[in-house]
GROMACS .gro file of C-alpha atoms in nm:
model
  443
    1MET     CA    1  -0.929   1.327   3.675
    2ARG     CA    2  -1.025   1.179   4.009
    3THR     CA    3  -0.947   0.815   4.079
    4SER     CA    4  -1.318   0.751   4.133
    5SER     CA    5  -1.385   0.862   3.773
    6LEU     CA    6  -1.129   0.615   3.642
    7GLU     CA    7  -1.293   0.343   3.848
    8VAL     CA    8  -1.633   0.434   3.704
    9ILE     CA    9  -1.501   0.400   3.348
   10SER     CA   10  -1.338   0.067   3.431
   11THR     CA   11  -1.666  -0.051   3.585
   12LYS     CA   12  -1.854   0.051   3.271
   13GLN     CA   13  -1.613  -0.148   3.055
   14GLN     CA   14  -1.645  -0.451   3.282
   15ARG     CA   15  -2.024  -0.437   3.258
   16ILE     CA   16  -2.009  -0.415   2.879
   17ALA     CA   17  -1.766  -0.709   2.869
   18LYS     CA   18  -1.985  -0.917   3.104
   19LEU     CA   19  -2.293  -0.854   2.892
   20ALA     CA   20  -2.106  -0.937   2.570
   21LYS     CA   21  -1.971  -1.260   2.718
   22GLU     CA   22  -2.307  -1.374   2.854
   23ALA     CA   23  -2.489  -1.292   2.529
   24PRO     CA   24  -2.254  -1.376   2.238
   25ASP     CA   25  -2.531  -1.324   1.982
   26MET     CA   26  -2.652  -0.994   2.125
   27VAL     CA   27  -2.645  -0.681   1.908
   28PHE     CA   28  -2.555  -0.362   2.098
   29THR     CA   29  -2.784  -0.080   1.988
   30THR     CA   30  -2.716   0.168   2.270
   31LEU     CA   31  -2.352   0.236   2.355
   32GLU     CA   32  -2.282   0.605   2.300
   33HIS     CA   33  -2.430   0.706   2.638
   34HIS     CA   34  -2.118   0.560   2.800
   35ILE     CA   35  -1.902   0.825   2.633
   36ASP     CA   36  -1.906   1.135   2.854
   37LEU     CA   37  -1.648   1.400   2.944
   38ASP     CA   38  -1.463   1.170   3.184
   39TRP     CA   39  -1.453   0.899   2.917
   40LEU     CA   40  -1.306   1.141   2.662
   41TYR     CA   41  -1.054   1.269   2.916
   42THR     CA   42  -0.937   0.913   2.979
   43ALA     CA   43  -0.909   0.860   2.604
   44TYR     CA   44  -0.700   1.178   2.584
   45ARG     CA   45  -0.469   1.055   2.858
   46GLU     CA   46  -0.415   0.725   2.677
   47THR     CA   47  -0.351   0.888   2.340
   48ARG     CA   48   0.011   0.912   2.237
   49LYS     CA   49   0.130   1.273   2.271
   50ASP     CA   50   0.459   1.258   2.079
   51GLY     CA   51   0.326   1.118   1.751
   52ALA     CA   52   0.337   1.292   1.414
   53VAL     CA   53   0.078   1.566   1.361
   54GLY     CA   54  -0.211   1.536   1.117
   55ILE     CA   55  -0.305   1.764   0.830
   56ASP     CA   56  -0.418   2.043   1.068
   57GLY     CA   57  -0.070   2.062   1.222
   58GLN     CA   58  -0.210   2.072   1.577
   59THR     CA   59   0.012   1.919   1.844
   60ALA     CA   60  -0.098   1.754   2.167
   61LYS     CA   61   0.052   2.044   2.362
   62GLU     CA   62  -0.157   2.295   2.168
   63TYR     CA   63  -0.470   2.087   2.221
   64GLU     CA   64  -0.396   2.064   2.592
   65ALA     CA   65  -0.377   2.442   2.631
   66ASN     CA   66  -0.758   2.455   2.629
   67LEU     CA   67  -0.818   2.089   2.703
   68MET     CA   68  -1.153   2.070   2.882
   69GLU     CA   69  -1.322   2.314   2.645
   70ASN     CA   70  -1.185   2.122   2.348
   71LEU     CA   71  -1.313   1.792   2.491
   72ARG     CA   72  -1.658   1.937   2.561
   73SER     CA   73  -1.676   2.061   2.204
   74LEU     CA   74  -1.560   1.724   2.074
   75LEU     CA   75  -1.821   1.542   2.283
   76ASN     CA   76  -2.104   1.764   2.159
   77ARG     CA   77  -2.003   1.733   1.795
   78ALA     CA   78  -1.957   1.355   1.817
   79LYS     CA   79  -2.302   1.298   1.967
   80SER     CA   80  -2.489   1.551   1.756
   81GLY     CA   81  -2.350   1.412   1.432
   82THR     CA   82  -2.172   1.737   1.338
   83TYR     CA   83  -1.823   1.599   1.395
   84TYR     CA   84  -1.610   1.623   1.083
   85ALA     CA   85  -1.343   1.355   1.040
   86PRO     CA   86  -1.050   1.527   0.866
   87PRO     CA   87  -0.853   1.337   0.601
   88VAL     CA   88  -0.551   1.145   0.723
   89LYS     CA   89  -0.204   1.251   0.616
   90ARG     CA   90  -0.036   0.972   0.423
   91VAL     CA   91   0.331   0.894   0.470
   92TYR     CA   92   0.533   0.590   0.371
   93ILE     CA   93   0.776   0.376   0.566
   94PRO     CA   94   1.003   0.109   0.415
   95LYS     CA   95   0.904  -0.257   0.455
   96VAL     CA   96   1.146  -0.543   0.503
   97ASP     CA   97   1.102  -0.658   0.142
   98GLY     CA   98   1.201  -0.314   0.009
   99SER     CA   99   0.850  -0.194  -0.074
  100GLN     CA  100   0.674   0.098   0.096
  101ARG     CA  101   0.406   0.065   0.363
  102PRO     CA  102   0.150   0.350   0.365
  103LEU     CA  103   0.063   0.501   0.702
  104GLY     CA  104  -0.230   0.731   0.773
  105ILE     CA  105  -0.177   0.999   1.038
  106PRO     CA  106  -0.505   1.137   1.179
  107ALA     CA  107  -0.538   1.478   1.343
  108PHE     CA  108  -0.476   1.470   1.718
  109GLU     CA  109  -0.840   1.533   1.810
  110ASP     CA  110  -0.940   1.251   1.576
  111LYS     CA  111  -0.699   1.020   1.760
  112VAL     CA  112  -0.866   1.106   2.091
  113LEU     CA  113  -1.215   1.031   1.960
  114GLN     CA  114  -1.099   0.711   1.793
  115LYS     CA  115  -0.942   0.602   2.121
  116ALA     CA  116  -1.274   0.670   2.299
  117VAL     CA  117  -1.456   0.444   2.053
  118VAL     CA  118  -1.190   0.173   2.085
  119MET     CA  119  -1.234   0.185   2.464
  120LEU     CA  120  -1.604   0.121   2.404
  121LEU     CA  121  -1.580  -0.157   2.145
  122GLU     CA  122  -1.281  -0.345   2.282
  123PRO     CA  123  -1.467  -0.493   2.584
  124ILE     CA  124  -1.727  -0.636   2.345
  125TYR     CA  125  -1.496  -0.790   2.088
  126GLU     CA  126  -1.247  -0.921   2.343
  127GLN     CA  127  -1.521  -1.164   2.442
  128ASP     CA  128  -1.560  -1.277   2.079
  129PHE     CA  129  -1.195  -1.304   1.973
  130TYR     CA  130  -1.025  -1.643   1.991
  131ASN     CA  131  -0.703  -1.725   2.174
  132CYS     CA  132  -0.528  -1.775   1.838
  133SER     CA  133  -0.529  -1.396   1.782
  134TYR     CA  134  -0.248  -1.194   1.944
  135GLY     CA  135  -0.204  -0.869   1.753
  136PHE     CA  136  -0.317  -0.531   1.895
  137ARG     CA  137  -0.503  -0.685   2.186
  138PRO     CA  138  -0.476  -0.600   2.558
  139LYS     CA  139  -0.213  -0.799   2.749
  140ARG     CA  140  -0.110  -0.988   2.435
  141SER     CA  141   0.215  -0.967   2.242
  142ALA     CA  142   0.414  -1.099   1.950
  143HIS     CA  143   0.629  -1.303   2.189
  144GLN     CA  144   0.321  -1.478   2.323
  145ALA     CA  145   0.225  -1.564   1.966
  146LEU     CA  146   0.574  -1.700   1.900
  147GLU     CA  147   0.568  -1.906   2.218
  148ALA     CA  148   0.222  -2.049   2.144
  149GLY     CA  149   0.324  -2.140   1.788
  150TRP     CA  150   0.645  -2.305   1.908
  151LYS     CA  151   0.463  -2.522   2.161
  152LYS     CA  152   0.196  -2.632   1.915
  153LEU     CA  153   0.454  -2.717   1.648
  154MET     CA  154   0.660  -2.917   1.896
  155ASP     CA  155   0.348  -3.106   2.001
  156VAL     CA  156   0.288  -3.231   1.645
  157GLY     CA  157   0.653  -3.278   1.556
  158GLY     CA  158   0.649  -2.980   1.321
  159GLY     CA  159   0.382  -3.113   1.090
  160TRP     CA  160   0.282  -2.915   0.783
  161VAL     CA  161   0.297  -2.538   0.799
  162LEU     CA  162   0.095  -2.299   0.586
  163GLU     CA  163   0.231  -1.944   0.575
  164LEU     CA  164  -0.039  -1.687   0.508
  165ASP     CA  165   0.026  -1.356   0.334
  166ILE     CA  166  -0.262  -1.121   0.249
  167LYS     CA  167  -0.193  -0.873  -0.030
  168LYS     CA  168  -0.206  -0.519   0.112
  169TYR     CA  169  -0.455  -0.621   0.377
  170PHE     CA  170  -0.508  -0.284   0.545
  171ASP     CA  171  -0.548  -0.114   0.206
  172THR     CA  172  -0.801  -0.360   0.065
  173ILE     CA  173  -1.056  -0.413   0.344
  174ASP     CA  174  -1.394  -0.371   0.178
  175HIS     CA  175  -1.586  -0.094   0.356
  176GLY     CA  176  -1.926  -0.245   0.286
  177LYS     CA  177  -1.829  -0.590   0.409
  178LEU     CA  178  -1.661  -0.441   0.717
  179ARG     CA  179  -1.982  -0.254   0.803
  180GLU     CA  180  -2.175  -0.576   0.754
  181VAL     CA  181  -1.946  -0.761   0.994
  182LEU     CA  182  -1.966  -0.481   1.252
  183SER     CA  183  -2.346  -0.471   1.235
  184ARG     CA  184  -2.363  -0.822   1.372
  185ARG     CA  185  -2.251  -0.690   1.709
  186VAL     CA  186  -2.283  -0.310   1.707
  187ARG     CA  187  -2.566  -0.099   1.565
  188ASP     CA  188  -2.547   0.210   1.782
  189GLY     CA  189  -2.621   0.501   1.547
  190VAL     CA  190  -2.358   0.739   1.685
  191ILE     CA  191  -2.079   0.478   1.686
  192VAL     CA  192  -2.166   0.340   1.342
  193ARG     CA  193  -2.178   0.694   1.201
  194LEU     CA  194  -1.836   0.782   1.345
  195ILE     CA  195  -1.677   0.467   1.205
  196GLY     CA  196  -1.833   0.546   0.867
  197LYS     CA  197  -1.684   0.895   0.876
  198TRP     CA  198  -1.339   0.758   0.948
  199LEU     CA  199  -1.365   0.506   0.667
  200ASN     CA  200  -1.469   0.782   0.425
  201ALA     CA  201  -1.244   1.058   0.560
  202GLY     CA  202  -1.011   1.054   0.264
  203VAL     CA  203  -0.634   1.062   0.233
  204MET     CA  204  -0.415   1.368   0.183
  205GLU     CA  205  -0.094   1.291  -0.004
  206LYS     CA  206   0.140   1.555  -0.146
  207GLY     CA  207  -0.138   1.812  -0.136
  208GLU     CA  208  -0.387   1.593  -0.322
  209LEU     CA  209  -0.703   1.457  -0.157
  210SER     CA  210  -0.838   1.117  -0.254
  211TYR     CA  211  -1.117   0.896  -0.121
  212PRO     CA  212  -1.021   0.527  -0.132
  213LYS     CA  213  -1.318   0.293  -0.152
  214ALA     CA  214  -1.143   0.027   0.054
  215GLY     CA  215  -0.899  -0.002   0.340
  216THR     CA  216  -0.837   0.131   0.689
  217PRO     CA  217  -0.517   0.340   0.693
  218GLN     CA  218  -0.247   0.191   0.913
  219GLY     CA  219  -0.161   0.445   1.178
  220GLY     CA  220  -0.517   0.525   1.277
  221VAL     CA  221  -0.607   0.442   1.638
  222VAL     CA  222  -0.923   0.256   1.540
  223SER     CA  223  -0.770   0.072   1.242
  224PRO     CA  224  -0.608  -0.221   1.431
  225LEU     CA  225  -0.936  -0.306   1.603
  226MET     CA  226  -1.131  -0.284   1.275
  227ALA     CA  227  -0.874  -0.506   1.106
  228ASN     CA  228  -0.892  -0.761   1.387
  229ILE     CA  229  -1.272  -0.766   1.379
  230PHE     CA  230  -1.268  -0.829   1.005
  231LEU     CA  231  -1.008  -1.108   1.015
  232HIS     CA  232  -1.185  -1.264   1.311
  233GLU     CA  233  -1.480  -1.315   1.077
  234VAL     CA  234  -1.281  -1.402   0.765
  235LEU     CA  235  -1.028  -1.641   0.919
  236ASP     CA  236  -1.040  -1.710   1.292
  237GLU     CA  237  -1.405  -1.803   1.337
  238TRP     CA  238  -1.416  -1.993   1.008
  239PHE     CA  239  -1.109  -2.194   1.105
  240GLU     CA  240  -1.235  -2.275   1.455
  241LYS     CA  241  -1.596  -2.358   1.365
  242GLU     CA  242  -1.577  -2.499   1.014
  243VAL     CA  243  -1.223  -2.614   0.943
  244LYS     CA  244  -1.099  -2.779   1.263
  245PRO     CA  245  -1.401  -3.008   1.308
  246ARG     CA  246  -1.335  -3.151   0.960
  247MET     CA  247  -0.966  -3.224   1.016
  248LYS     CA  248  -0.838  -3.579   1.060
  249GLY     CA  249  -0.547  -3.468   1.278
  250ASN     CA  250  -0.455  -3.176   1.498
  251ALA     CA  251  -0.466  -2.830   1.343
  252PHE     CA  252  -0.401  -2.483   1.479
  253LEU     CA  253  -0.390  -2.117   1.378
  254ILE     CA  254  -0.166  -1.845   1.520
  255ARG     CA  255  -0.238  -1.490   1.403
  256TYR     CA  256  -0.079  -1.156   1.482
  257ALA     CA  257  -0.276  -0.884   1.298
  258ASP     CA  258  -0.248  -0.985   0.931
  259ASP     CA  259   0.047  -1.222   0.983
  260ALA     CA  260  -0.062  -1.581   1.033
  261VAL     CA  261   0.061  -1.939   1.022
  262LEU     CA  262  -0.153  -2.252   1.018
  263GLY     CA  263  -0.017  -2.584   1.137
  264PHE     CA  264  -0.143  -2.933   1.054
  265GLU     CA  265  -0.054  -3.278   1.175
  266CYS     CA  266  -0.174  -3.441   0.851
  267GLU     CA  267  -0.061  -3.352   0.501
  268GLY     CA  268  -0.406  -3.413   0.354
  269ASP     CA  269  -0.566  -3.165   0.594
  270ALA     CA  270  -0.306  -2.903   0.508
  271ARG     CA  271  -0.354  -2.940   0.133
  272ARG     CA  272  -0.733  -2.920   0.158
  273VAL     CA  273  -0.718  -2.596   0.355
  274HIS     CA  274  -0.451  -2.457   0.122
  275GLU     CA  275  -0.685  -2.512  -0.173
  276VAL     CA  276  -0.992  -2.343  -0.020
  277LEU     CA  277  -0.819  -2.045   0.142
  278PRO     CA  278  -0.811  -1.824  -0.172
  279LYS     CA  279  -1.187  -1.873  -0.218
  280ARG     CA  280  -1.254  -1.795   0.147
  281PHE     CA  281  -1.058  -1.470   0.136
  282GLY     CA  282  -1.193  -1.380  -0.207
  283LYS     CA  283  -1.546  -1.396  -0.066
  284TYR     CA  284  -1.455  -1.095   0.149
  285GLY     CA  285  -1.267  -0.904  -0.121
  286LEU     CA  286  -0.920  -1.007  -0.003
  287THR     CA  287  -0.639  -1.165  -0.204
  288LEU     CA  288  -0.366  -1.401  -0.085
  289HIS     CA  289  -0.018  -1.343  -0.220
  290PRO     CA  290   0.044  -1.644  -0.450
  291GLU     CA  291   0.417  -1.663  -0.383
  292LYS     CA  292   0.432  -1.573  -0.015
  293THR     CA  293   0.139  -1.795   0.082
  294ARG     CA  294   0.303  -2.137   0.079
  295LEU     CA  295   0.267  -2.483   0.224
  296MET     CA  296   0.574  -2.669   0.348
  297ASP     CA  297   0.674  -2.994   0.506
  298PHE     CA  298   0.802  -2.892   0.847
  299ARG     CA  299   0.823  -3.235   1.007
  300LYS     CA  300   1.130  -3.296   1.215
  301HIS     CA  301   1.434  -3.472   1.072
  302ARG     CA  302   1.399  -3.849   1.091
  303GLY     CA  303   1.735  -3.960   0.963
  304LYS     CA  304   1.830  -4.214   0.698
  305ASP     CA  305   1.611  -4.490   0.842
  306GLY     CA  306   1.304  -4.270   0.880
  307ASP     CA  307   1.026  -4.218   0.631
  308LYS     CA  308   1.159  -3.874   0.545
  309GLY     CA  309   1.517  -3.800   0.456
  310GLY     CA  310   1.701  -3.471   0.431
  311LYS     CA  311   1.633  -3.154   0.619
  312PRO     CA  312   1.284  -3.009   0.678
  313GLY     CA  313   1.190  -2.668   0.550
  314SER     CA  314   1.199  -2.343   0.743
  315PHE     CA  315   0.960  -2.052   0.761
  316ASP     CA  316   0.955  -1.694   0.884
  317PHE     CA  317   0.700  -1.558   1.130
  318LEU     CA  318   0.706  -1.226   1.316
  319GLY     CA  319   1.067  -1.156   1.226
  320PHE     CA  320   1.207  -1.498   1.317
  321THR     CA  321   1.312  -1.792   1.102
  322HIS     CA  322   1.185  -2.120   1.248
  323TYR     CA  323   1.395  -2.430   1.177
  324TRP     CA  324   1.479  -2.772   1.317
  325ALA     CA  325   1.814  -2.834   1.484
  326LYS     CA  326   1.966  -3.050   1.755
  327SER     CA  327   1.978  -2.931   2.114
  328LEU     CA  328   2.276  -2.970   2.346
  329LYS     CA  329   2.124  -3.300   2.455
  330GLU     CA  330   2.115  -3.415   2.091
  331ASN     CA  331   1.736  -3.391   2.070
  332TRP     CA  332   1.563  -3.246   1.764
  333VAL     CA  333   1.397  -2.916   1.858
  334ILE     CA  334   1.252  -2.616   1.677
  335LYS     CA  335   1.486  -2.321   1.703
  336ARG     CA  336   1.434  -1.959   1.606
  337LYS     CA  337   1.676  -1.698   1.482
  338THR     CA  338   1.647  -1.345   1.350
  339ALA     CA  339   1.511  -1.356   0.995
  340ALA     CA  340   1.779  -1.257   0.744
  341ASN     CA  341   1.575  -0.977   0.588
  342ARG     CA  342   1.500  -0.825   0.930
  343PHE     CA  343   1.868  -0.837   1.023
  344ARG     CA  344   1.973  -0.670   0.697
  345LYS     CA  345   1.712  -0.398   0.739
  346ALA     CA  346   1.822  -0.324   1.096
  347VAL     CA  347   2.189  -0.304   0.993
  348THR     CA  348   2.109  -0.079   0.695
  349GLU     CA  349   1.911   0.160   0.914
  350LEU     CA  350   2.188   0.164   1.174
  351LYS     CA  351   2.453   0.235   0.912
  352GLU     CA  352   2.255   0.533   0.786
  353TRP     CA  353   2.203   0.663   1.140
  354CYS     CA  354   2.576   0.640   1.219
  355ARG     CA  355   2.663   0.816   0.895
  356LEU     CA  356   2.420   1.104   0.949
  357ASN     CA  357   2.500   1.150   1.318
  358ARG     CA  358   2.875   1.093   1.325
  359HIS     CA  359   2.941   1.456   1.429
  360MET     CA  360   2.710   1.430   1.731
  361PRO     CA  361   2.894   1.429   2.068
  362ILE     CA  362   3.015   1.079   2.152
  363ASP     CA  363   2.824   1.059   2.479
  364GLU     CA  364   2.498   1.142   2.301
  365GLN     CA  365   2.570   0.882   2.031
  366GLN     CA  366   2.636   0.627   2.303
  367GLN     CA  367   2.305   0.699   2.475
  368ILE     CA  368   2.105   0.663   2.154
  369LEU     CA  369   2.287   0.349   2.042
  370THR     CA  370   2.227   0.202   2.388
  371ARG     CA  371   1.854   0.257   2.345
  372LYS     CA  372   1.863   0.105   1.998
  373LEU     CA  373   2.047  -0.205   2.120
  374ARG     CA  374   1.818  -0.254   2.418
  375GLY     CA  375   1.518  -0.223   2.190
  376TYR     CA  376   1.668  -0.485   1.958
  377TYR     CA  377   1.743  -0.719   2.248
  378GLY     CA  378   1.392  -0.655   2.380
  379TYR     CA  379   1.240  -0.804   2.066
  380TYR     CA  380   1.494  -1.045   1.919
  381GLY     CA  381   1.647  -1.158   2.250
  382ILE     CA  382   1.463  -1.490   2.280
  383THR     CA  383   1.581  -1.834   2.385
  384GLY     CA  384   1.820  -1.977   2.126
  385ASN     CA  385   1.888  -1.648   1.946
  386TYR     CA  386   2.187  -1.526   2.147
  387ARG     CA  387   2.409  -1.565   1.842
  388GLY     CA  388   2.174  -1.346   1.639
  389ILE     CA  389   2.168  -1.057   1.884
  390SER     CA  390   2.543  -1.089   1.941
  391LYS     CA  391   2.598  -1.055   1.569
  392PHE     CA  392   2.389  -0.739   1.565
  393CYS     CA  393   2.584  -0.598   1.860
  394ASP     CA  394   2.908  -0.664   1.669
  395GLU     CA  395   2.765  -0.481   1.368
  396VAL     CA  396   2.676  -0.182   1.585
  397LYS     CA  397   3.034  -0.162   1.713
  398ARG     CA  398   3.180  -0.206   1.366
  399LEU     CA  399   2.965   0.069   1.214
  400TRP     CA  400   3.010   0.304   1.508
  401ARG     CA  401   3.388   0.275   1.486
  402LYS     CA  402   3.380   0.327   1.111
  403TRP     CA  403   3.172   0.646   1.115
  404VAL     CA  404   3.319   0.801   1.431
  405GLY     CA  405   3.652   0.751   1.257
  406ARG     CA  406   3.527   0.958   0.962
  407ARG     CA  407   3.445   1.271   1.160
  408SER     CA  408   3.762   1.420   1.015
  409GLN     CA  409   4.086   1.318   0.845
  410ARG     CA  410   4.259   1.300   1.185
  411SER     CA  411   3.995   1.105   1.374
  412ARG     CA  412   4.052   0.761   1.220
  413LEU     CA  413   4.013   0.489   1.482
  414ASN     CA  414   4.180   0.151   1.489
  415TRP     CA  415   4.026  -0.124   1.698
  416ALA     CA  416   4.264  -0.067   1.991
  417GLN     CA  417   4.166   0.300   2.009
  418PHE     CA  418   3.800   0.212   1.970
  419GLY     CA  419   3.833  -0.041   2.253
  420LYS     CA  420   3.954   0.235   2.484
  421MET     CA  421   3.662   0.451   2.375
  422LEU     CA  422   3.419   0.167   2.453
  423LYS     CA  423   3.552   0.146   2.809
  424GLN     CA  424   3.442   0.505   2.861
  425PHE     CA  425   3.128   0.490   2.646
  426ALA     CA  426   3.018   0.130   2.694
  427LEU     CA  427   2.737  -0.033   2.497
  428PRO     CA  428   2.502  -0.288   2.659
  429PRO     CA  429   2.606  -0.651   2.604
  430PRO     CA  430   2.369  -0.895   2.433
  431ILE     CA  431   2.103  -1.045   2.659
  432CYS     CA  432   1.814  -1.278   2.582
  433VAL     CA  433   1.536  -1.081   2.748
  434HIS     CA  434   1.275  -1.347   2.673
  435SER     CA  435   1.468  -1.649   2.795
  436ILE     CA  436   1.306  -1.960   2.940
  437TYR     CA  437   1.610  -1.986   3.167
  438HIS     CA  438   1.544  -1.641   3.312
  439ARG     CA  439   1.181  -1.741   3.375
  440ALA     CA  440   1.294  -2.062   3.545
  441VAL     CA  441   1.519  -1.867   3.783
  442ASN     CA  442   1.235  -1.633   3.875
  443LEU     CA  443   0.985  -1.912   3.950
   0.00000   0.00000   0.00000
């Protein structure tokens, strides 16, 4: 595609965003005309090519063999209303708590069309979303959410923290209520019809087809945006417009997809919100987990002479345990470390990988383990968590030595022999990628 075409698409998105920002109450009734062949081609380019295939078994490479003809056909079917949304293929991945998370894998062509619709809707809803929302949004990340939460908690001395856990959120989104929420901003017939087809596409699992009456399958390209739009209505807007004005002290919300924490300066404010939250979510067909949704005193330690003795509580958010501890300068600060369940899960997965791949050539094992470690450092390597990532690095070495030493009866490795092997096949040392000290050096 020519650069000028990419610029045209970017200009279209900017115009949509400008209109949405200037008219926050406007309902968009004509949007589909923006989707043309260049728009679909851009969507194709931005669609992941190495993902799992859907129920039709078609790969990205096969689709690309006759790309422009396939895109023209897709465009015609989408606009004429003859497009058929195939069922998603359901697979399961393990969650940190040991349960299974269902994922829906659409067909490749479906992913392309979903991406095209996301490219159209995102400029609108980005103008509506609040700064408290970080998940699945352009130029936003989990680390930004963690940083924002840390700063706000430090500002109020920890305060009272309300952990929010929605029971099977992606599986229980009410289709009717979602359509109702969408209609407040978008009523373009083609776009609404496509979204309806995806919601009703059905799920193929072990050869059996079912049609859930609720939920947006995780794994679908359009699902994260739909989920964000729904929670924006259910939680974000309600909190900003109705809850915060009624609070006696400072209050804040940090949300990443369906993971959220609410912070309060005053205990009374926190308890009032804790009481009304189940009713608020129930109004939209959602249920809060009674055990995982909890309110805690997270005020900083005040010592024996303070009005609160003992240690404050701790809570987990986005894979990190947040807790109070003393800094090197003997000041009380909020620190973060890898959550225990996330650490155990990572070690268990690594152990299984080492066991299954112990006969792979050592240099290939080293390359893959290097990527795994760098990925781990890339997420968990934050300020104050050097000990956590170092511990994981030690576990990698321990498990690698153990399973390389079980390649045969004669290949047992003691630590001295393994040390020599590491000199030849070195693993990356721990590094806090997201360190405030690194940022200070680069300023």
